[in-house]
XYZ file of C-alpha atoms in Angstrom:
333
model
C -0.109 -0.020 -0.235
C 1.393 3.308 -0.920
C -1.589 5.583 -0.184
C -4.409 5.251 2.379
C -8.075 6.177 1.328
C -9.737 7.665 4.554
C -13.516 8.002 4.770
C -14.649 10.716 7.010
C -17.535 9.745 9.855
C -18.530 13.311 10.854
C -17.859 16.293 9.319
C -18.080 18.691 12.415
C -15.375 20.868 13.648
C -13.434 18.888 14.931
C -13.537 16.676 11.420
C -12.504 19.697 9.631
C -9.192 20.064 11.732
C -8.490 16.609 11.272
C -8.707 17.524 7.577
C -6.351 20.243 7.622
C -3.950 17.604 9.011
C -4.578 15.008 6.554
C -4.431 17.092 3.317
C -0.450 17.380 4.835
C -0.087 14.003 4.278
C 1.170 13.006 1.277
C -0.008 8.866 1.277
C -3.331 10.184 2.530
C -6.642 10.331 0.157
C -9.704 11.379 1.642
C -12.417 9.813 -0.808
C -15.686 9.977 1.293
C -17.665 12.372 3.791
C -20.599 11.332 5.974
C -22.410 13.400 8.327
C -26.594 13.480 9.109
C -26.549 17.052 8.981
C -26.184 17.979 5.460
C -25.110 21.720 7.327
C -22.156 19.976 8.083
C -21.061 18.404 4.820
C -21.585 22.020 3.142
C -19.658 24.071 5.641
C -16.231 21.124 5.180
C -16.974 21.324 1.453
C -16.651 25.427 1.288
C -13.810 25.277 3.838
C -11.948 22.579 1.554
C -13.311 22.754 -2.234
C -10.995 20.345 -3.184
C -13.238 17.805 -1.508
C -16.419 19.395 -3.369
C -16.841 16.274 -5.650
C -16.833 13.443 -3.300
C -19.309 11.135 -2.465
C -20.790 11.770 0.465
C -23.653 9.945 2.746
C -26.207 10.297 5.352
C -25.480 7.192 6.913
C -21.766 6.277 7.402
C -22.813 2.682 7.196
C -24.117 3.433 3.467
C -20.498 4.872 3.499
C -18.894 1.534 4.597
C -21.078 -0.499 2.397
C -20.366 1.755 -1.039
C -16.573 2.866 -0.537
C -13.290 1.459 -0.822
C -11.744 2.031 1.844
C -8.774 1.306 3.622
C -9.748 3.564 6.828
C -11.949 5.881 8.600
C -11.677 8.638 10.935
C -14.303 9.066 13.595
C -15.568 12.667 14.605
C -19.138 12.249 16.284
C -20.837 12.800 19.568
C -19.007 10.299 22.188
C -22.177 7.654 22.681
C -21.787 6.989 18.876
C -18.176 5.870 18.772
C -18.577 2.454 20.409
C -21.049 1.281 17.118
C -19.172 3.294 14.680
C -15.529 1.695 15.669
C -17.076 -2.021 15.584
C -18.919 -1.878 12.388
C -15.561 0.201 10.923
C -13.591 -2.823 12.158
C -16.157 -5.456 11.031
C -15.520 -4.414 7.359
C -12.020 -4.628 7.764
C -10.912 -0.887 8.048
C -7.990 0.596 10.211
C -9.946 3.460 12.685
C -8.877 6.891 14.322
C -11.571 7.900 16.176
C -11.753 11.168 18.704
C -11.694 11.246 22.193
C -13.165 8.931 24.008
C -13.319 6.099 22.432
C -15.986 5.223 24.191
C -18.419 6.158 27.027
C -17.722 3.409 29.548
C -14.500 1.628 30.330
C -16.486 -1.754 29.392
C -17.086 -0.812 25.871
C -13.474 0.248 25.245
C -12.122 -2.877 26.528
C -14.843 -4.452 24.065
C -12.883 -2.382 21.416
C -9.559 -3.123 22.513
C -9.758 -7.049 22.460
C -11.900 -6.590 18.590
C -9.176 -4.799 17.445
C -6.561 -7.017 18.738
C -8.615 -9.740 16.506
C -8.788 -7.708 13.639
C -5.408 -7.024 13.321
C -5.703 -3.377 12.098
C -4.560 -0.183 13.268
C -6.445 1.759 16.118
C -5.506 5.322 17.129
C -7.191 7.685 19.293
C -6.852 11.725 18.370
C -5.057 12.646 21.921
C -2.512 14.881 20.329
C -0.753 15.564 23.298
C 0.905 12.447 22.393
C 2.403 13.778 19.520
C 3.631 17.054 20.842
C 7.101 17.221 21.449
C 6.786 18.844 25.046
C 4.688 15.991 26.252
C 6.753 13.732 24.772
C 9.824 14.947 26.216
C 8.593 14.999 29.653
C 7.259 11.313 29.337
C 10.859 10.261 27.814
C 12.388 12.127 31.036
C 9.893 10.171 33.255
C 10.258 6.931 31.493
C 14.484 7.560 31.770
C 14.549 7.280 35.438
C 16.872 10.217 35.496
C 14.199 11.820 37.715
C 13.171 8.979 40.006
C 9.592 7.936 40.901
C 6.765 10.404 40.044
C 5.510 11.804 43.686
C 2.940 14.179 42.542
C 0.934 15.436 40.172
C -1.486 18.102 38.965
C -3.320 19.221 36.268
C -5.595 22.039 35.638
C -7.944 22.734 32.952
C -10.001 26.322 32.609
C -12.262 26.665 29.944
C -15.388 28.251 28.644
C -17.015 25.150 28.127
C -20.339 25.207 29.744
C -21.027 28.620 27.647
C -19.637 27.019 24.460
C -21.580 23.676 24.919
C -24.832 25.024 25.487
C -27.732 23.797 23.691
C -25.512 21.564 22.193
C -25.064 17.450 21.967
C -22.097 18.087 24.620
C -24.820 18.885 27.381
C -27.142 15.677 26.430
C -25.753 12.390 28.519
C -27.122 10.522 25.868
C -25.180 11.438 23.180
C -22.183 12.721 25.197
C -22.079 10.310 28.155
C -21.046 13.258 31.013
C -19.986 16.501 30.772
C -16.617 18.123 30.669
C -14.180 15.878 32.293
C -15.198 13.277 29.912
C -14.867 15.353 26.970
C -11.893 18.060 26.780
C -11.095 16.649 30.536
C -10.327 13.635 29.106
C -7.265 14.978 27.211
C -5.980 16.402 30.767
C -6.595 12.590 32.424
C -5.093 10.959 29.433
C -1.882 13.119 29.447
C -1.168 12.671 33.367
C -1.606 8.813 32.929
C 0.608 8.535 29.562
C 3.600 11.163 30.349
C 3.627 9.489 33.784
C 3.129 5.408 33.251
C 1.615 5.677 36.914
C -2.142 3.842 36.933
C -4.786 4.663 39.543
C -5.973 2.981 42.669
C -8.280 5.428 44.408
C -10.297 8.335 43.249
C -11.977 10.647 45.304
C -14.515 13.710 43.095
C -16.898 16.391 43.797
C -18.394 17.711 40.895
C -21.042 20.692 40.390
C -23.051 20.375 37.230
C -23.521 24.664 37.392
C -27.692 24.165 36.778
C -26.527 21.867 33.372
C -27.094 18.097 33.095
C -23.751 16.922 33.049
C -20.507 17.735 35.119
C -19.316 21.256 34.455
C -16.733 21.767 37.453
C -14.692 18.862 38.894
C -11.733 18.378 41.218
C -10.311 14.861 41.542
C -7.760 13.686 43.714
C -6.219 10.223 42.930
C -3.759 7.524 44.998
C -2.154 6.261 42.107
C 0.131 2.821 42.474
C 3.552 3.301 43.758
C 2.462 5.863 46.260
C 1.709 8.814 44.403
C -0.487 11.485 44.733
C -2.439 13.460 42.131
C -5.113 16.403 41.638
C -7.273 16.909 38.812
C -8.951 20.557 38.249
C -11.417 21.152 35.543
C -13.244 24.447 35.683
C -15.566 24.453 32.683
C -17.400 27.781 33.391
C -14.296 30.558 33.336
C -14.198 33.074 30.790
C -10.790 31.659 29.092
C -9.202 28.601 28.465
C -5.953 27.893 30.753
C -4.041 24.667 31.233
C -1.243 24.007 33.379
C 0.839 20.806 34.581
C 2.876 19.851 37.469
C 5.085 17.015 38.028
C 6.969 16.418 40.998
C 9.814 13.736 41.646
C 12.536 12.391 43.576
C 14.639 14.164 41.955
C 13.112 17.589 40.526
C 10.237 17.969 38.184
C 8.703 19.744 35.578
C 6.185 22.658 35.415
C 4.387 23.487 32.116
C 2.311 26.761 32.611
C 1.318 28.551 28.991
C 2.905 25.794 26.759
C 6.265 26.893 28.806
C 8.284 23.883 30.470
C 10.511 24.587 33.192
C 12.576 21.626 34.238
C 13.694 21.592 37.777
C 16.985 19.608 38.955
C 17.255 18.167 42.439
C 19.591 20.708 43.609
C 17.030 23.312 41.963
C 18.751 24.321 39.273
C 16.340 25.656 36.717
C 16.150 24.851 33.027
C 13.784 26.024 30.283
C 13.263 23.654 27.625
C 12.119 25.302 24.385
C 12.705 24.244 20.918
C 12.187 20.630 21.312
C 12.489 18.870 17.946
C 10.448 16.567 16.885
C 6.756 16.285 16.769
C 3.833 15.195 14.573
C -0.017 15.212 14.717
C -2.652 12.128 14.883
C -3.625 11.956 11.683
C -0.347 12.127 10.248
C 1.058 9.371 13.045
C -2.455 7.309 12.104
C -1.616 7.108 8.211
C 2.311 6.484 8.794
C 1.389 3.758 11.154
C -1.000 1.715 8.677
C 1.963 2.475 5.969
C 3.808 0.187 8.766
C 6.369 2.959 9.211
C 5.958 4.545 12.764
C 4.102 3.011 16.278
C 0.551 4.009 17.015
C 1.156 7.203 19.663
C -2.455 7.001 21.128
C -3.359 3.354 21.059
C -6.864 2.224 21.907
C -5.435 0.766 25.295
C -5.358 4.875 26.453
C -9.130 5.261 26.331
C -9.817 2.304 28.649
C -7.299 3.499 30.956
C -8.918 7.136 30.826
C -12.249 5.728 31.137
C -11.474 3.772 34.144
C -10.177 6.876 36.049
C -13.223 9.199 34.601
C -16.049 6.365 35.631
C -14.502 6.458 39.235
C -14.427 10.343 39.367
C -18.190 10.253 38.391
C -18.724 7.450 40.807
C -17.191 9.208 43.578
C -19.107 12.605 43.001
C -22.257 10.442 42.460
C -21.655 9.032 45.888
C -20.823 12.146 47.695
C -16.727 12.299 47.360
C -16.768 9.111 48.881
C -13.102 7.125 47.747
C -13.596 4.597 44.634
C -11.047 1.594 44.115
C -10.262 1.488 40.473
C -9.678 -2.198 41.015
C -13.433 -2.585 41.414
C -14.306 -0.962 37.688
C -11.025 -2.688 36.265
C -11.307 -5.785 34.175
C -8.444 -7.350 32.470
C -7.424 -6.659 29.263
C -7.468 -10.417 27.340
């Protein structure tokens, strides 16, 4: 295979971000578009005139049956991911799915096992896995240079409540939950991915801020190996802000506004900038299909994220009671 023929399931704003990246990959060819909303198809055609002659479908199953595809990229409401991944794998396609992979850890595990049997490439659109600054932190921690991780905290502030008002993201039947499972999913994922730690006990309190879903979340986590962590998601804030703190036995990492400060055991500080490398989920997906790269954000990450997320939701529903992740965990086959 020298080119990968890709069909898009869902043509909203997130899909258009993926399209921009796919069009920069010479080996990728977008061949069909699917969306149940004709207006989204027209917005996509308007944004990318070179795609104006592609076949379009309201039902993704019609596209799967009619088109000669190698892969699909799924950019639809969260609760639809499971069935769409299953049916795409059933017809022998590689799959990149936007986060979250599924809205429950049980469904995520089912997809992981189905992918393993299929022999296809599966990836999640966790773009931080492809970003040099996060790769740098992960590699430093994995090298052992800084010793064990002892503490982690992450903060995400966003105008999520207002921006998603009236959309499917605030409909639990379509979203599966609120901001913790949406943009907060990226923050949960990156904490687990860079540290390599597994959560053991989770406590959480949440505020829906008058909506049907979680908007603000304050989550504490005890990890295997003794590390502790704090995860703060603020969904009713007038601007985007994100930061990450990781303390280790021999120093640590402070990421503020995209700028990384690395602190050594003796207190020496270094700003790590101009870090080489990096890619994006779409380019990595295509190269993985061609056998040239490893998948940076595999389906297993989606299972890990949903375990912690489910534990946080359960704790919040029980008034902040501690929840053992082992009670939710189902071993991978």
